[in-house]
mmCIF file of C-alpha atoms in Angstrom:
data_model
loop_
_atom_site.group_PDB
_atom_site.id
_atom_site.type_symbol
_atom_site.label_atom_id
_atom_site.label_comp_id
_atom_site.label_asym_id
_atom_site.label_seq_id
_atom_site.Cartn_x
_atom_site.Cartn_y
_atom_site.Cartn_z
ATOM 1 C CA MET Y 1 -2.636 16.673 23.688
ATOM 2 C CA THR Y 2 -4.692 13.900 22.387
ATOM 3 C CA LEU Y 3 -3.753 12.054 19.163
ATOM 4 C CA HIS Y 4 -5.607 9.413 17.264
ATOM 5 C CA LEU Y 5 -3.443 6.567 16.020
ATOM 6 C CA LEU Y 6 -4.100 3.998 13.389
ATOM 7 C CA HIS Y 7 -1.897 0.938 13.230
ATOM 8 C CA PHE Y 8 -1.039 -1.345 10.304
ATOM 9 C CA SER Y 9 1.347 -4.234 9.599
ATOM 10 C CA VAL Y 10 4.166 -4.629 12.045
ATOM 11 C CA PHE Y 11 3.156 -1.559 14.083
ATOM 12 C CA ARG Y 12 -0.269 -3.024 14.641
ATOM 13 C CA ASP Y 13 1.256 -6.183 15.849
ATOM 14 C CA ALA Y 14 3.479 -4.319 18.149
ATOM 15 C CA ARG Y 15 0.592 -2.197 19.767
ATOM 16 C CA GLY Y 16 -1.921 -5.159 19.595
ATOM 17 C CA CYS Y 17 -4.706 -2.966 18.251
ATOM 18 C CA ASP Y 18 -5.957 -1.362 14.957
ATOM 19 C CA ALA Y 19 -6.558 2.139 16.575
ATOM 20 C CA GLU Y 20 -6.066 3.971 19.778
ATOM 21 C CA ARG Y 21 -6.085 7.367 21.337
ATOM 22 C CA VAL Y 22 -3.092 8.542 23.253
ATOM 23 C CA GLU Y 23 -2.304 11.422 25.508
ATOM 24 C CA THR Y 24 1.230 12.670 24.758
ATOM 25 C CA ASP Y 25 3.512 15.608 24.740
ATOM 26 C CA ALA Y 26 5.518 14.289 21.825
ATOM 27 C CA PRO Y 27 6.000 17.248 19.484
ATOM 28 C CA THR Y 28 6.658 15.305 16.288
ATOM 29 C CA PRO Y 29 6.023 11.869 14.741
ATOM 30 C CA LEU Y 30 9.629 10.865 15.424
ATOM 31 C CA ALA Y 31 9.338 11.655 19.067
ATOM 32 C CA LEU Y 32 5.974 9.814 19.258
ATOM 33 C CA CYS Y 33 7.465 6.712 17.517
ATOM 34 C CA ALA Y 34 10.150 6.650 20.171
ATOM 35 C CA GLU Y 35 7.622 7.078 22.883
ATOM 36 C CA LEU Y 36 5.429 4.311 21.576
ATOM 37 C CA PHE Y 37 7.836 1.855 20.494
ATOM 38 C CA GLY Y 38 11.196 2.643 22.016
ATOM 39 C CA ALA Y 39 13.906 0.242 21.375
ATOM 40 C CA ALA Y 40 11.478 -2.176 19.825
ATOM 41 C CA VAL Y 41 11.700 -0.270 16.614
ATOM 42 C CA PRO Y 42 14.922 -0.432 14.488
ATOM 43 C CA ALA Y 43 16.866 2.628 14.827
ATOM 44 C CA GLN Y 44 16.206 5.643 12.582
ATOM 45 C CA PRO Y 45 12.656 4.920 11.567
ATOM 46 C CA GLU Y 46 12.715 7.838 9.189
ATOM 47 C CA ALA Y 47 15.276 5.702 7.135
ATOM 48 C CA TRP Y 48 12.982 2.732 6.626
ATOM 49 C CA ALA Y 49 9.397 3.824 7.396
ATOM 50 C CA ARG Y 50 7.042 6.734 6.513
ATOM 51 C CA VAL Y 51 4.495 8.537 8.457
ATOM 52 C CA ALA Y 52 1.184 10.065 7.659
ATOM 53 C CA VAL Y 53 -0.680 12.788 9.557
ATOM 54 C CA ASN Y 54 -4.290 13.338 8.850
ATOM 55 C CA ASP Y 55 -4.409 11.041 5.902
ATOM 56 C CA ALA Y 56 -1.412 12.698 4.038
ATOM 57 C CA PHE Y 57 2.254 11.782 4.004
ATOM 58 C CA ALA Y 58 4.095 13.969 6.390
ATOM 59 C CA GLY Y 59 7.740 14.592 7.586
ATOM 60 C CA TRP Y 60 9.017 13.012 10.632
ATOM 61 C CA ASP Y 61 9.785 16.392 12.156
ATOM 62 C CA VAL Y 62 6.260 18.057 11.437
ATOM 63 C CA ARG Y 63 4.715 19.619 14.594
ATOM 64 C CA LEU Y 64 1.843 17.614 15.852
ATOM 65 C CA ALA Y 65 -1.333 19.220 16.925
ATOM 66 C CA GLU Y 66 -4.276 18.334 19.151
ATOM 67 C CA GLY Y 67 -6.660 15.856 17.465
ATOM 68 C CA ASP Y 68 -4.218 14.869 14.680
ATOM 69 C CA THR Y 69 -4.425 11.352 13.260
ATOM 70 C CA VAL Y 70 -1.100 9.773 13.013
ATOM 71 C CA VAL Y 71 -0.124 6.586 11.190
ATOM 72 C CA PHE Y 72 3.380 4.932 11.024
ATOM 73 C CA LEU Y 73 3.931 3.311 7.682
ATOM 74 C CA ALA Y 74 6.173 0.309 7.303
ATOM 75 C CA PRO Y 75 7.498 -0.251 3.723
ATOM 76 C CA SER Y 76 4.707 -1.076 1.366
ATOM 77 C CA ALA Y 77 4.326 -4.467 -0.222
ATOM 78 C CA GLY Y 78 1.384 -4.441 -2.523
ATOM 79 C CA GLY Y 79 1.139 -6.284 -5.792
ATOM 80 C CA MET L 1 -11.810 6.773 -9.670
ATOM 81 C CA THR L 2 -8.748 5.563 -11.304
ATOM 82 C CA PHE L 3 -7.460 3.530 -8.302
ATOM 83 C CA LEU L 4 -9.637 1.415 -6.219
ATOM 84 C CA LEU L 5 -9.468 -1.099 -3.386
ATOM 85 C CA SER L 6 -11.696 -4.226 -3.447
ATOM 86 C CA ALA L 7 -12.362 -6.709 -0.688
ATOM 87 C CA GLU L 8 -14.101 -8.916 -3.266
ATOM 88 C CA PRO L 9 -12.517 -10.995 -5.982
ATOM 89 C CA LEU L 10 -11.482 -8.997 -9.089
ATOM 90 C CA ASP L 11 -13.187 -9.329 -12.449
ATOM 91 C CA ALA L 12 -10.661 -8.752 -15.128
ATOM 92 C CA ALA L 13 -13.341 -8.151 -17.778
ATOM 93 C CA ALA L 14 -14.938 -5.516 -15.538
ATOM 94 C CA CYS L 15 -11.640 -3.816 -14.897
ATOM 95 C CA ARG L 16 -10.857 -3.774 -18.642
ATOM 96 C CA ALA L 17 -14.314 -2.311 -19.392
ATOM 97 C CA ALA L 18 -13.777 0.437 -16.799
ATOM 98 C CA LEU L 19 -10.360 1.254 -18.208
ATOM 99 C CA VAL L 20 -11.765 1.468 -21.855
ATOM 100 C CA ALA L 21 -14.633 3.694 -20.511
ATOM 101 C CA LEU L 22 -12.090 6.132 -19.081
ATOM 102 C CA ALA L 23 -10.516 6.687 -22.404
ATOM 103 C CA PRO L 24 -12.067 9.104 -24.887
ATOM 104 C CA PRO L 25 -14.358 7.034 -27.341
ATOM 105 C CA GLY L 26 -12.430 5.445 -30.215
ATOM 106 C CA ALA L 27 -9.058 6.958 -29.057
ATOM 107 C CA ALA L 28 -7.359 3.747 -27.771
ATOM 108 C CA GLY L 29 -5.691 1.375 -30.263
ATOM 109 C CA GLY L 30 -4.701 -1.076 -27.629
ATOM 110 C CA VAL L 31 -4.916 -2.094 -24.053
ATOM 111 C CA VAL L 32 -2.182 -3.563 -21.912
ATOM 112 C CA ALA L 33 -3.256 -5.177 -18.574
ATOM 113 C CA PHE L 34 -1.207 -6.781 -15.928
ATOM 114 C CA GLU L 35 -2.723 -9.156 -13.331
ATOM 115 C CA GLY L 36 -0.831 -10.151 -10.288
ATOM 116 C CA LEU L 37 -1.837 -13.551 -8.880
ATOM 117 C CA VAL L 38 -1.199 -15.233 -5.525
ATOM 118 C CA ARG L 39 1.451 -17.743 -6.080
ATOM 119 C CA ASN L 40 2.359 -20.837 -4.025
ATOM 120 C CA HIS L 41 6.017 -19.725 -3.251
ATOM 121 C CA ALA L 42 8.173 -16.950 -2.122
ATOM 122 C CA GLU L 43 11.774 -16.850 -1.363
ATOM 123 C CA GLY L 44 12.087 -20.531 -1.307
ATOM 124 C CA ARG L 45 9.162 -21.087 1.029
ATOM 125 C CA SER L 46 5.797 -22.792 0.329
ATOM 126 C CA VAL L 47 2.965 -20.166 0.514
ATOM 127 C CA GLU L 48 -0.609 -21.175 1.307
ATOM 128 C CA SER L 49 -2.422 -17.850 1.100
ATOM 129 C CA LEU L 50 -1.895 -14.059 1.541
ATOM 130 C CA GLU L 51 -3.503 -11.250 3.366
ATOM 131 C CA TYR L 52 -3.428 -7.692 2.039
ATOM 132 C CA HIS L 53 -4.110 -4.751 4.542
ATOM 133 C CA ALA L 54 -4.473 -1.237 3.277
ATOM 134 C CA TYR L 55 -4.633 2.218 4.944
ATOM 135 C CA ASP L 56 -7.625 2.955 2.805
ATOM 136 C CA ALA L 57 -7.704 6.895 2.737
ATOM 137 C CA LEU L 58 -4.125 7.332 1.880
ATOM 138 C CA ALA L 59 -3.999 4.173 -0.472
ATOM 139 C CA LEU L 60 -6.751 5.651 -2.542
ATOM 140 C CA SER L 61 -5.324 9.084 -2.721
ATOM 141 C CA GLU L 62 -1.693 7.956 -3.383
ATOM 142 C CA GLY L 63 -2.934 5.287 -5.941
ATOM 143 C CA SER L 64 -4.955 7.892 -7.793
ATOM 144 C CA ARG L 65 -1.886 10.171 -7.759
ATOM 145 C CA VAL L 66 0.160 7.351 -9.410
ATOM 146 C CA MET L 67 -2.387 6.977 -12.145
ATOM 147 C CA ASP L 68 -2.374 10.787 -12.798
ATOM 148 C CA GLU L 69 1.406 10.811 -12.997
ATOM 149 C CA ALA L 70 1.325 7.782 -15.364
ATOM 150 C CA ARG L 71 -1.036 9.728 -17.722
ATOM 151 C CA GLU L 72 1.344 12.631 -17.625
ATOM 152 C CA ARG L 73 4.445 10.617 -18.224
ATOM 153 C CA PHE L 74 3.222 8.430 -21.021
ATOM 154 C CA ALA L 75 1.114 8.973 -24.219
ATOM 155 C CA VAL L 76 -1.761 7.092 -22.958
ATOM 156 C CA GLU L 77 -5.533 7.600 -23.019
ATOM 157 C CA ALA L 78 -6.278 6.076 -19.667
ATOM 158 C CA VAL L 79 -4.609 4.108 -16.798
ATOM 159 C CA CYS L 80 -6.394 2.539 -13.853
ATOM 160 C CA ALA L 81 -5.853 -0.189 -11.208
ATOM 161 C CA VAL L 82 -7.505 -2.110 -8.599
ATOM 162 C CA HIS L 83 -5.837 -3.682 -5.555
ATOM 163 C CA ARG L 84 -7.258 -6.469 -3.482
ATOM 164 C CA THR L 85 -7.598 -6.417 0.383
ATOM 165 C CA GLY L 86 -8.376 -9.220 2.630
ATOM 166 C CA HIS L 87 -7.392 -12.958 2.696
ATOM 167 C CA LEU L 88 -6.685 -14.357 -0.731
ATOM 168 C CA ALA L 89 -6.340 -17.948 -1.870
ATOM 169 C CA LEU L 90 -3.691 -19.202 -4.238
ATOM 170 C CA GLY L 91 -4.522 -18.131 -7.775
ATOM 171 C CA GLU L 92 -6.615 -15.232 -6.874
ATOM 172 C CA THR L 93 -5.920 -11.885 -8.536
ATOM 173 C CA ALA L 94 -4.132 -9.521 -6.120
ATOM 174 C CA VAL L 95 -3.762 -6.537 -8.313
ATOM 175 C CA TRP L 96 -4.974 -5.533 -11.772
ATOM 176 C CA VAL L 97 -3.328 -2.619 -13.659
ATOM 177 C CA GLY L 98 -4.283 -1.432 -17.166
ATOM 178 C CA ALA L 99 -3.266 1.158 -19.677
ATOM 179 C CA ALA L 100 -5.058 2.138 -22.923
ATOM 180 C CA ALA L 101 -3.115 4.032 -25.508
ATOM 181 C CA ALA L 102 -3.250 4.922 -29.204
ATOM 182 C CA HIS L 103 -0.031 2.868 -29.652
ATOM 183 C CA ARG L 104 1.304 -0.361 -27.820
ATOM 184 C CA GLN L 105 4.644 0.951 -26.582
ATOM 185 C CA ALA L 106 3.154 3.676 -24.504
ATOM 186 C CA ALA L 107 0.557 1.292 -22.965
ATOM 187 C CA PHE L 108 3.208 -1.320 -22.000
ATOM 188 C CA ASP L 109 5.463 1.372 -20.523
ATOM 189 C CA ALA L 110 2.571 3.003 -18.639
ATOM 190 C CA CYS L 111 1.309 -0.327 -17.215
ATOM 191 C CA ARG L 112 4.666 -1.396 -15.998
ATOM 192 C CA TRP L 113 5.445 2.031 -14.465
ATOM 193 C CA ALA L 114 2.139 2.303 -12.752
ATOM 194 C CA LEU L 115 2.458 -1.182 -11.259
ATOM 195 C CA ASP L 116 5.943 -0.462 -10.028
ATOM 196 C CA GLU L 117 4.862 2.787 -8.356
ATOM 197 C CA VAL L 118 1.795 1.251 -6.733
ATOM 198 C CA LYS L 119 4.000 -1.423 -5.110
ATOM 199 C CA ALA L 120 6.516 1.079 -4.014
ATOM 200 C CA ARG L 121 4.268 3.900 -2.853
ATOM 201 C CA VAL L 122 0.797 2.827 -2.009
ATOM 202 C CA PRO L 123 0.328 1.904 1.630
ATOM 203 C CA ILE L 124 -0.658 -1.659 1.272
ATOM 204 C CA TRP L 125 0.914 -4.500 3.242
ATOM 205 C CA LYS L 126 1.188 -8.144 2.506
ATOM 206 C CA ARG L 127 1.337 -10.930 4.980
ATOM 207 C CA GLU L 128 2.336 -14.428 3.734
ATOM 208 C CA HIS L 129 0.873 -17.550 5.263
ATOM 209 C CA TYR L 130 3.461 -20.390 4.994
ATOM 210 C CA ALA L 131 3.142 -23.959 5.027
ATOM 211 C CA ASP L 132 6.085 -24.428 7.386
ATOM 212 C CA GLY L 133 5.695 -21.671 9.886
ATOM 213 C CA PRO L 134 3.807 -18.690 11.192
ATOM 214 C CA ALA L 135 2.540 -15.917 8.857
ATOM 215 C CA GLU L 136 4.912 -12.942 8.342
ATOM 216 C CA TRP L 137 4.577 -9.443 6.923
ATOM 217 C CA VAL L 138 6.618 -9.147 3.693
ATOM 218 C CA ALA L 139 9.487 -6.622 3.296
ATOM 219 C CA VAL L 140 9.148 -4.969 6.619
ATOM 220 C CA PRO L 141 11.504 -5.187 9.587
ATOM 221 C CA ARG L 142 10.593 -7.095 12.609
ATOM 222 C CA ILE L 143 9.348 -4.927 15.586
ATOM 223 C CA ALA L 144 9.394 -6.551 19.120
ATOM 224 C CA PRO L 145 5.952 -6.344 20.809
#
């Protein structure tokens, strides 16, 4: 399936782009994170990061679908 | 809208006017506002400037949700906030949060709570530019490229 990815913060630095389209069989954001970042990401991203699917917070084990937009969210630091 | 992002410098007077306009006419007996400024140091390092990056769609929806929750939790007439994006110089306002209420305690409490929630929940990231080294993202683990 094709997914749209938006990247911010350290995830953007790691991928070297703001957005991209990927072909993947990763069924969940957790699997997709491992596929994209592998060992470069600290273990258990679900413990320190969040994920959004289609502009809403989502669980790391939600089932991804064709055309979804996925964003990995490093800890916020506004203010 | 009760939560906005702005790529332009914030005007505190305009923010206050917008807050008061959200409250029923004559209902607010006081306004409490917090302005977060870009300071020249962090964790013992000299800071020269800041960048704020936001995931706009989710930042706007989550920020508005925080404002809605603040109105539900505290006896306030209105709560709103604006957060900067882009590259900010020292002294610029990074965030403005305001609460209007009939009585001051609720306004103080709501303002503080809303600011804390914005910082914790709204997907906005800060990159500090230091005098003594390369810029770094704040409060995030390092990811190898």
